[in-house]
Short mmCIF file of C-alpha atoms and ligand atoms in Angstrom, two decimals:
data_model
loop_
_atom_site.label_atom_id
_atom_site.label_comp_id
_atom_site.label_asym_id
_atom_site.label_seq_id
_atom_site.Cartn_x
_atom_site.Cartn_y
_atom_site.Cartn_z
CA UNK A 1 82.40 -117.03 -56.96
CA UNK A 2 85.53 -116.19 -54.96
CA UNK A 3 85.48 -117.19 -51.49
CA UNK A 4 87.80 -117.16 -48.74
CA UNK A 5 90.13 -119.92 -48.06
CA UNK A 6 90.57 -119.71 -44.56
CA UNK A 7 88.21 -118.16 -41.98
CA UNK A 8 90.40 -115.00 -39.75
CA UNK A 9 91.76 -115.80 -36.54
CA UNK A 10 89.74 -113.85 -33.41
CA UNK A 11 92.78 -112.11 -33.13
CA UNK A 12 93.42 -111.25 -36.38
CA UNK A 13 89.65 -109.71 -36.28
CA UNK A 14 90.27 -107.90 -33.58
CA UNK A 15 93.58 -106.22 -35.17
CA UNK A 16 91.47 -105.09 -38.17
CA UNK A 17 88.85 -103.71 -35.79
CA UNK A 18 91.13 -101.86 -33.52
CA UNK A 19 90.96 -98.90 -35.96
CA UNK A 20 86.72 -99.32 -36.01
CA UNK A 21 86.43 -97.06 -32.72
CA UNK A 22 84.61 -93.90 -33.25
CA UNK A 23 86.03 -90.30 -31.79
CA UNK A 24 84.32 -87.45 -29.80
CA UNK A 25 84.16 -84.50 -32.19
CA UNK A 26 86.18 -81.68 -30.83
CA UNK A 27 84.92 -78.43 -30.00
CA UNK A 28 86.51 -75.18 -29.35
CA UNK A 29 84.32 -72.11 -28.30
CA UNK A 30 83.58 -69.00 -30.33
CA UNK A 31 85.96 -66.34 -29.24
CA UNK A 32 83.03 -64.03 -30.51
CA UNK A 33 79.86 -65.01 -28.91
CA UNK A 34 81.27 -68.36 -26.97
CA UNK A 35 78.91 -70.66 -28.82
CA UNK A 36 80.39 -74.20 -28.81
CA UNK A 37 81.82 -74.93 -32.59
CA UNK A 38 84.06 -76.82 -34.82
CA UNK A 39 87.95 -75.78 -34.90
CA UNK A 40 89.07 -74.55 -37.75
CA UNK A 41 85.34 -73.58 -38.69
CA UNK A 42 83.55 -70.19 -39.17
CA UNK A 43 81.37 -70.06 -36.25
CA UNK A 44 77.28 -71.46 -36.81
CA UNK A 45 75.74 -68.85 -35.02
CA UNK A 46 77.79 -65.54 -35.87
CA UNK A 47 79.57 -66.37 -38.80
CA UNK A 48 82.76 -64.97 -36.92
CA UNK A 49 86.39 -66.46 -37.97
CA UNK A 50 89.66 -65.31 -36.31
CA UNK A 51 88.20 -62.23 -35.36
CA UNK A 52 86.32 -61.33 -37.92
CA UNK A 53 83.02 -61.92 -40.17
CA UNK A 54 83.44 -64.16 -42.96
CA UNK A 55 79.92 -65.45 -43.85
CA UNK A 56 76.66 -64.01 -43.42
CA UNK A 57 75.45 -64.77 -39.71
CA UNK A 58 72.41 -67.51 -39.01
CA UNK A 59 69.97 -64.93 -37.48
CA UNK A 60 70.46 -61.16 -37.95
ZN1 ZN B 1 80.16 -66.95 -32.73
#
């Protein structure tokens, strides 16, 4: 079996886990009904997208 060599420096752990952080999804608000959603996204709750419908709303 292939095993490492060398064990990784605490630093050099450190470097690979400085990209490991986890972000705050952003939210923009519905310009139709103000519900909080995802940019770039048809809205969940009125199915509104740049001013207009484009899928079929959750609750009619
Ligand atoms: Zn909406």
């Amino acid at each position: 079996m292939p095993n490492p060599k060398r064990r990784h420096s605490h630093s050099r752990k450190g470097r690979r886990r400085a990209h490991d952080g986890l972000t705050v999804p952003s939210f923009s608000s519905c310009s139709n009904c103000g519900t909080p959603k995802l940019p770039h996204k048809a809205c969940p709750e009125c199915g509104y997208h740049r001013g207009r419908q484009v899928v079929k709303a959750a609750a009619d």
